[in-house]
XYZ file of C-alpha atoms in Angstrom:
538
model
C 67.145 53.199 36.627
C 69.392 52.923 33.394
C 68.653 54.824 29.960
C 69.215 52.161 27.204
C 69.930 53.792 23.873
C 68.679 52.551 20.938
C 70.689 53.139 17.637
C 68.402 54.551 14.871
C 69.079 50.899 13.231
C 68.125 49.220 15.628
C 64.433 50.725 16.651
C 63.943 50.130 12.729
C 64.208 46.841 13.170
C 61.894 46.467 16.275
C 59.602 48.459 14.402
C 59.639 46.021 11.630
C 58.774 43.334 13.355
C 56.196 45.337 15.261
C 54.388 45.511 11.825
C 54.843 42.155 11.070
C 53.481 40.236 13.000
C 50.034 43.055 13.148
C 49.516 41.850 10.095
C 50.076 38.013 10.531
C 46.957 38.755 13.302
C 45.135 39.929 10.349
C 45.610 37.618 7.824
C 44.691 34.617 10.803
C 41.417 36.014 12.319
C 40.504 36.933 8.480
C 41.386 33.389 7.564
C 39.414 31.775 11.028
C 35.884 34.711 10.082
C 36.716 32.592 6.222
C 36.058 28.895 7.761
C 33.716 29.439 10.510
C 31.137 31.696 8.131
C 31.337 28.682 5.361
C 30.499 26.310 7.719
C 27.643 28.186 9.026
C 26.233 27.546 5.582
C 23.536 25.407 6.602
C 21.264 23.641 3.716
C 17.460 24.348 3.977
C 16.042 21.297 5.650
C 13.689 21.858 3.520
C 15.618 21.388 0.327
C 14.551 18.188 -1.765
C 12.576 16.963 -4.834
C 9.576 17.524 -2.118
C 9.922 21.617 -2.083
C 10.959 24.229 -4.323
C 14.872 25.124 -4.310
C 16.063 26.764 -1.672
C 18.481 30.078 -2.033
C 21.108 27.685 -0.899
C 21.424 24.874 -3.150
C 21.737 27.971 -6.015
C 23.806 29.627 -4.866
C 25.699 25.937 -4.579
C 25.021 24.444 -7.573
C 26.539 21.683 -9.195
C 26.337 21.725 -12.505
C 23.173 19.617 -13.341
C 24.128 16.253 -15.832
C 22.838 16.459 -18.937
C 22.725 12.700 -19.324
C 19.947 11.791 -21.783
C 19.813 7.551 -21.187
C 18.659 6.179 -24.626
C 15.119 4.374 -24.097
C 16.559 2.268 -27.201
C 17.717 -1.329 -26.874
C 21.219 0.369 -26.079
C 19.270 0.922 -22.725
C 19.947 -2.988 -21.739
C 23.213 -2.030 -21.788
C 26.101 -1.238 -18.011
C 25.115 2.228 -17.369
C 28.213 3.571 -17.492
C 29.663 6.365 -15.615
C 31.894 8.024 -17.817
C 28.655 9.289 -19.671
C 27.378 10.914 -17.238
C 28.394 14.245 -18.645
C 28.890 15.488 -14.604
C 33.071 17.266 -14.629
C 35.290 14.544 -14.110
C 36.330 17.227 -11.082
C 33.778 16.831 -8.962
C 34.227 13.571 -6.475
C 31.424 12.170 -4.112
C 34.142 10.851 -1.594
C 35.941 14.705 -1.083
C 36.051 16.504 1.622
C 36.923 19.966 1.799
C 39.122 21.027 4.707
C 36.954 22.610 7.338
C 33.141 22.544 5.924
C 33.525 18.687 5.188
C 30.721 17.708 6.385
C 28.359 20.571 4.532
C 30.040 20.148 1.444
C 28.755 16.734 1.365
C 25.383 17.439 2.420
C 24.721 20.272 -0.090
C 26.693 17.548 -3.029
C 24.635 15.252 -1.607
C 20.667 17.700 -1.980
C 22.436 18.163 -6.224
C 22.367 14.565 -6.731
C 18.610 14.406 -4.990
C 17.674 17.035 -7.417
C 19.375 16.062 -10.507
C 18.369 12.355 -9.842
C 13.952 13.053 -9.256
C 14.689 15.820 -12.822
C 16.689 13.124 -15.012
C 14.210 12.272 -18.029
C 13.679 7.668 -16.561
C 11.859 9.743 -13.707
C 9.795 12.805 -15.680
C 8.568 10.203 -18.526
C 4.885 11.605 -19.838
C 2.053 11.304 -18.230
C -0.092 9.104 -19.616
C -3.835 10.495 -20.368
C -6.151 9.204 -17.418
C -9.284 8.548 -17.812
C -12.275 8.749 -16.367
C -11.979 4.787 -14.906
C -8.664 5.166 -14.041
C -9.231 7.306 -10.749
C -9.542 5.881 -7.263
C -12.347 8.529 -6.685
C -13.921 11.069 -7.707
C -15.251 14.385 -6.402
C -19.004 13.892 -6.793
C -20.622 17.114 -8.539
C -22.961 19.536 -6.724
C -25.436 18.492 -9.059
C -25.370 14.893 -7.614
C -25.880 16.058 -4.205
C -29.317 16.473 -3.294
C -30.583 18.759 -0.449
C -31.601 16.249 1.947
C -28.038 15.122 1.641
C -27.248 19.204 1.955
C -28.607 19.559 4.977
C -27.729 16.146 7.090
C -23.852 16.459 6.347
C -24.598 19.946 8.413
C -25.874 18.974 11.145
C -23.192 16.350 10.859
C -20.069 18.755 10.596
C -21.958 20.935 14.393
C -22.598 17.769 16.105
C -18.407 16.496 14.952
C -17.424 20.249 15.953
C -18.790 19.535 19.278
C -16.124 16.347 19.878
C -13.287 18.711 18.901
C -13.234 18.292 14.951
C -13.043 20.854 12.495
C -16.677 22.623 11.151
C -15.859 21.095 7.669
C -16.191 23.630 5.268
C -14.413 21.326 1.822
C -16.370 22.668 -1.649
C -16.050 20.813 -5.208
C -12.303 23.231 -4.712
C -8.737 21.408 -4.344
C -7.722 23.614 -2.097
C -10.869 23.862 0.236
C -9.522 19.910 0.955
C -7.277 19.392 4.587
C -4.321 17.426 2.402
C -4.865 13.923 3.357
C -7.777 13.826 1.164
C -6.333 15.698 -1.695
C -3.410 12.788 -0.972
C -6.776 10.028 -1.770
C -7.756 11.904 -4.483
C -4.852 11.705 -6.263
C -4.501 7.858 -6.210
C -4.545 6.304 -9.724
C -5.029 2.528 -11.429
C -0.852 3.218 -11.761
C 0.700 5.149 -8.657
C -0.688 6.061 -5.080
C 0.628 10.017 -5.449
C 2.647 11.404 -8.452
C 6.246 12.685 -7.428
C 6.036 16.027 -8.217
C 2.578 17.379 -6.922
C 3.069 19.181 -3.735
C 0.579 17.310 -1.795
C 2.554 14.447 -0.648
C 5.171 17.428 0.847
C 2.382 18.801 1.888
C 0.941 15.516 3.609
C 4.325 15.263 5.725
C 4.522 18.290 7.117
C 0.693 17.707 8.063
C 0.888 14.161 9.716
C 4.623 15.502 11.483
C 2.901 18.444 12.653
C -1.350 18.580 12.954
C -2.591 18.106 16.739
C -3.714 14.816 17.680
C -7.402 14.524 18.535
C -7.736 10.586 19.288
C -5.620 7.741 19.838
C -6.684 4.270 20.261
C -5.351 0.375 19.368
C -5.787 -1.548 15.705
C -6.675 -4.293 15.112
C -3.988 -6.814 13.670
C -0.870 -7.690 13.214
C 0.968 -9.143 15.110
C 2.809 -6.517 17.292
C 1.243 -3.027 18.579
C 0.150 -0.342 16.212
C -2.198 2.293 17.007
C -4.931 4.457 15.017
C -3.891 8.928 14.980
C -6.505 10.706 13.735
C -6.953 14.622 13.369
C -8.986 17.326 13.977
C -10.446 17.263 10.450
C -10.716 13.990 10.105
C -7.634 12.730 9.250
C -5.978 9.553 10.302
C -2.294 8.155 10.429
C -0.747 4.888 11.795
C 1.596 4.807 14.262
C 4.548 2.499 14.987
C 6.697 3.687 17.522
C 10.369 3.266 18.261
C 11.394 0.009 20.305
C 15.134 -0.060 19.691
C 17.914 1.698 18.921
C 18.680 2.421 15.462
C 21.826 0.650 15.510
C 20.902 -2.553 17.066
C 20.941 -5.768 15.055
C 18.502 -7.981 14.760
C 19.708 -11.309 16.481
C 20.752 -13.713 14.332
C 18.879 -16.630 16.289
C 15.227 -14.940 15.521
C 13.055 -15.547 13.124
C 11.655 -13.107 10.674
C 7.883 -13.962 11.600
C 9.162 -12.243 15.778
C 11.206 -9.712 14.725
C 10.753 -6.609 15.649
C 8.955 -3.791 13.920
C 11.071 -1.207 13.592
C 9.900 3.155 13.142
C 12.981 3.865 11.089
C 11.655 1.000 8.762
C 8.705 2.314 8.403
C 9.529 5.699 6.797
C 13.283 4.597 5.090
C 10.981 2.097 3.494
C 8.997 5.077 1.894
C 11.632 6.727 0.471
C 13.398 3.882 -0.903
C 10.122 3.479 -3.281
C 9.967 6.735 -3.506
C 13.865 6.969 -5.152
C 13.232 3.547 -6.706
C 10.294 5.178 -9.261
C 7.292 3.008 -7.793
C 5.934 5.481 -5.734
C 3.207 2.759 -4.613
C 4.194 3.092 -0.488
C 2.044 5.965 1.648
C 3.638 8.497 2.335
C 5.263 8.002 6.222
C 6.727 10.427 8.380
C 8.755 11.064 11.712
C 8.004 12.342 14.791
C 8.291 12.897 18.214
C 4.841 13.113 20.834
C 4.012 13.258 24.302
C 2.585 10.069 25.464
C 0.918 11.113 28.234
C -1.396 14.084 26.816
C -1.087 12.683 22.708
C -2.148 8.989 23.846
C -2.405 8.590 27.836
C -4.742 10.865 28.274
C -6.569 11.239 25.048
C -7.520 7.417 24.206
C -11.032 6.167 24.323
C -10.132 2.840 24.071
C -10.147 1.042 27.779
C -7.535 -1.770 26.986
C -5.009 -0.052 26.041
C -5.306 2.684 28.791
C -4.780 0.142 31.480
C -1.096 -0.982 30.340
C -0.122 2.383 31.338
C 2.178 2.234 33.944
C 5.629 4.398 35.203
C 9.154 2.251 35.239
C 11.308 2.789 38.049
C 13.722 5.493 36.047
C 10.306 7.663 36.522
C 9.214 6.961 32.454
C 5.610 6.555 31.315
C 5.633 3.085 29.783
C 2.485 1.621 27.928
C 2.203 -1.925 26.543
C -0.676 -2.553 24.782
C -2.204 -5.929 23.274
C -1.336 -7.779 20.220
C 1.051 -11.515 20.111
C 4.088 -10.362 19.842
C 6.260 -8.045 22.372
C 3.072 -6.428 23.895
C 4.046 -7.164 27.498
C 5.760 -5.536 30.681
C 8.836 -7.301 29.603
C 8.501 -4.957 26.328
C 7.394 -1.995 26.981
C 7.481 1.353 24.896
C 8.858 3.794 27.296
C 8.637 8.368 27.232
C 12.053 9.795 27.647
C 9.995 10.587 30.114
C 7.234 11.325 28.036
C 8.615 12.038 24.277
C 8.416 8.874 22.385
C 10.049 8.409 18.290
C 6.954 7.392 16.236
C 6.359 6.985 12.287
C 3.328 7.410 10.971
C 1.675 6.421 7.871
C -0.830 8.007 6.094
C -4.218 5.835 6.179
C -5.354 4.978 2.678
C -9.453 5.704 1.616
C -11.901 3.932 3.747
C -12.472 0.366 2.394
C -15.696 1.294 2.458
C -14.862 3.902 -0.290
C -12.145 2.096 -1.909
C -12.693 -2.069 -1.175
C -9.428 -3.378 -1.404
C -8.176 -7.013 -2.623
C -5.268 -9.441 -0.641
C -3.060 -11.488 -2.106
C -1.260 -14.562 -1.211
C 2.432 -13.883 -2.542
C 3.482 -16.915 -4.993
C 6.639 -16.491 -2.715
C 5.442 -16.517 0.391
C 7.727 -18.407 3.737
C 6.280 -21.039 4.852
C 6.067 -19.126 8.497
C 7.055 -22.442 10.220
C 10.046 -22.787 12.101
C 11.019 -26.895 10.647
C 8.879 -26.385 7.218
C 10.461 -25.223 3.651
C 7.885 -23.040 1.459
C 7.757 -24.694 -2.395
C 9.747 -22.540 -4.084
C 12.379 -22.657 -1.577
C 12.004 -26.360 -2.605
C 11.864 -26.217 -6.539
C 14.110 -24.474 -8.500
C 11.366 -24.103 -11.491
C 8.846 -22.898 -9.603
C 8.406 -19.813 -11.346
C 7.039 -21.989 -14.831
C 4.664 -23.055 -12.857
C 3.493 -19.556 -11.289
C 3.824 -17.808 -15.150
C 0.409 -20.470 -15.810
C -1.534 -19.344 -12.792
C -4.049 -16.467 -13.301
C -2.777 -12.967 -12.390
C 0.562 -14.528 -13.312
C -0.023 -15.462 -16.917
C -0.540 -11.709 -18.374
C 0.016 -8.361 -17.573
C 1.680 -6.726 -15.641
C 1.363 -8.725 -12.139
C 5.014 -10.401 -12.497
C 6.736 -8.125 -12.655
C 5.178 -6.125 -10.208
C 5.623 -8.993 -7.769
C 10.034 -8.641 -8.905
C 9.655 -5.110 -8.490
C 8.071 -5.518 -5.488
C 10.838 -8.569 -4.658
C 13.942 -6.226 -5.715
C 12.620 -3.445 -3.195
C 12.447 -5.934 -0.271
C 16.022 -7.387 -0.864
C 17.036 -3.960 -0.638
C 15.459 -3.671 2.570
C 16.199 -6.649 3.689
C 12.454 -7.425 4.255
C 11.607 -11.500 4.718
C 8.030 -10.440 6.289
C 6.341 -10.483 2.639
C 3.118 -12.754 3.248
C 0.720 -11.076 1.179
C 0.040 -7.756 -0.764
C -3.068 -5.503 -1.998
C -4.636 -4.266 -4.732
C -7.391 -1.660 -4.955
C -10.403 -4.248 -6.961
C -11.726 -1.043 -8.419
C -8.460 -1.567 -11.566
C -8.608 -5.100 -11.566
C -5.758 -6.888 -12.884
C -4.789 -4.298 -14.476
C -3.066 -1.625 -11.590
C 0.000 -1.359 -9.347
C 0.610 -3.535 -6.361
C 0.233 -0.991 -2.343
C 3.602 -2.448 -0.933
C 2.560 -1.919 2.718
C 3.971 -2.506 6.134
C 7.387 -2.759 6.170
C 7.748 -2.714 9.688
C 10.628 -5.837 10.013
C 12.551 -4.070 6.985
C 16.556 -2.902 7.811
C 17.132 -5.355 10.118
C 20.266 -6.080 9.990
C 22.917 -4.313 6.900
C 25.679 -7.258 7.631
C 23.963 -9.866 6.360
C 22.371 -9.552 3.040
C 19.495 -12.865 2.294
C 19.290 -13.725 -2.072
C 16.273 -15.962 -0.918
C 14.079 -12.756 -1.000
C 15.131 -11.658 -5.249
C 13.974 -15.855 -5.568
C 10.826 -14.519 -8.136
C 13.975 -12.086 -10.669
C 16.272 -15.107 -9.804
C 13.625 -18.178 -10.797
C 11.561 -16.020 -13.914
C 14.552 -14.057 -14.749
C 12.018 -11.188 -15.889
C 12.539 -7.070 -15.175
C 10.416 -4.504 -15.816
C 13.221 -1.982 -18.598
C 12.505 1.542 -16.202
C 12.683 -0.979 -13.262
C 16.429 -1.624 -14.388
C 17.738 0.994 -16.178
C 17.210 3.512 -13.259
C 18.608 0.982 -10.741
C 21.987 1.228 -13.264
C 21.083 4.832 -12.967
C 21.522 4.260 -8.937
C 24.380 2.169 -9.396
C 26.212 5.206 -10.837
C 28.933 7.261 -8.885
C 27.368 10.330 -9.232
C 24.248 9.180 -8.353
C 24.631 6.660 -6.127
C 21.923 4.881 -4.127
C 23.529 5.378 -0.240
C 23.749 9.455 -0.612
C 20.675 10.156 -2.114
C 19.249 8.084 -0.068
C 20.919 10.018 3.043
C 19.526 13.430 1.508
C 15.997 12.394 0.927
C 16.154 11.166 4.772
C 17.400 14.339 6.189
C 13.910 15.565 4.876
C 12.722 13.761 7.829
C 12.055 15.547 11.093
C 13.198 12.530 13.410
C 16.588 13.208 11.275
C 17.467 15.703 13.675
C 17.575 13.965 16.494
C 19.291 11.181 14.893
C 20.246 9.484 11.045
C 17.177 7.423 10.700
C 19.609 5.063 9.009
C 22.860 3.844 9.955
C 25.902 4.252 7.632
C 26.393 0.533 7.513
C 22.578 0.108 6.669
C 23.187 2.853 3.177
C 26.639 1.104 2.849
C 23.837 -2.278 2.135
C 22.381 -0.619 -0.043
C 24.567 -0.337 -2.214
C 25.486 -3.279 -1.944
C 22.752 -4.634 -2.668
C 21.658 -3.424 -5.692
C 25.412 -4.374 -7.607
C 23.730 -8.141 -5.839
C 20.603 -7.443 -8.438
C 23.124 -6.076 -11.328
C 24.665 -9.577 -11.047
C 21.507 -11.149 -11.129
C 19.974 -9.133 -13.617
C 23.223 -10.108 -15.651
C 23.266 -13.985 -15.088
C 19.937 -13.888 -16.624
C 20.551 -12.375 -19.619
C 24.130 -14.144 -19.762
C 21.087 -17.010 -20.015
C 17.506 -16.224 -21.767
C 17.015 -14.551 -24.053
C 13.811 -12.968 -23.383
C 14.297 -10.602 -20.008
C 13.812 -7.841 -20.124
C 9.965 -6.330 -20.232
C 9.685 -3.568 -22.283
C 7.662 -0.732 -20.516
C 9.080 1.709 -22.215
C 7.732 1.216 -25.504
C 5.339 3.569 -25.342
C 7.595 6.285 -25.075
C 9.546 5.406 -28.078
C 8.077 8.907 -29.714
C 10.420 10.348 -26.701
C 13.313 8.929 -27.358
C 14.891 12.236 -28.979
C 14.135 13.844 -25.746
C 15.032 11.185 -23.531
C 18.336 9.990 -25.702
């Protein structure tokens, strides 16, 4: 073996190269560790306007916009993005290398929080009188001893059937979430967005043990009434098709599928628009065997269960549309996605009145409705009670805007609580046929706005706010839906549906601008009573 002698200068060069190699490896390892650590910082799924701010949001906070939107006459001008007060460097579309998706989620969470902190979503509460509450808790002195005894015996009997023993008192803390929701309904809204009752109720619907399941009568497609141990109930709509599936263009609106994700998304959209007129809805994965078939007392429903050739447990129920072995609802093999909507108070306690919509479609394959043939149709509506006074006309227009944004053509009736007469809000119920097509915008849904050229100022200002690049409707909708449990399975709305929301919002604002060019009395000023707070909202 020949020993190679190296000169001192050569050994120095080798030593320097070795040190440089070690240093480069250390730097590379440190860089990789930093990127991995950043990518693993995920926002708490419970962080939302429904819940307190999380630690993640506090550490990644985007400065809350300082825009103070005036409610004076200047509000009727288009909302300008450069007046938001947000730093110019913030770009909703910007993605950071390595952690772009995480940063976008954090940014959208900040957008949603900032939206609900905006003065338009925090107007001073109107003083509520005793008659403005739908239900009130009976005071102790109003209940006799005999009633208490009967109540106790009923509790014991119910407890034996699987229900929890009732221990409710006048103290709201003892009430289950569904009862708090019922007791919070007022003349002007189903719920107060800032009340924790909504988040408690959605969590309750998503996690509570299911005690019973029967098919609900009425309607054209299958719905189930689910019961919980503490006497709560929810309306179940099952998954019937994939989220990305678009409604066939040759299918009439009245024979379209009802979609579980449409019910969930409609609740979130209604809330983002500031309406608060849809009962809380949440997604859930249920076991069709243990949570429907094995506990149902509905014999007709039970007979429709079968096992498919693929080994999945399926059922189809009995209804007018899509209740057959050709349209089964199948688990994978037992797990099925559903939407659960909070039930409104029983009709015996809070009767509701059903109204036929003036812009109801003909539900015929050959005939058109009168409003589709008469451009001046709204003139007749304006002279007809209850649309000839009060807020009923702009209430219907609010509902039409909601329906247009989500593509719902199936609004034939609406309901109100009888107790409040004509001075109350409209219930935006049954939204399962929404979000069927993202590639087509059905302009006929906007007929009430186009023909009447009337809109609430508060509604218009919120629409303009949601069209702002910082608050972009699709972004806050995406983050709002991220709160739902089913979002962990797959996005509730595809990106195409989210993009359609922005496109349709621009269309609504364009229609309003056209109305303002042709008419002088377009804006219904429902913010006049807040003029005293103008300096706070400017």
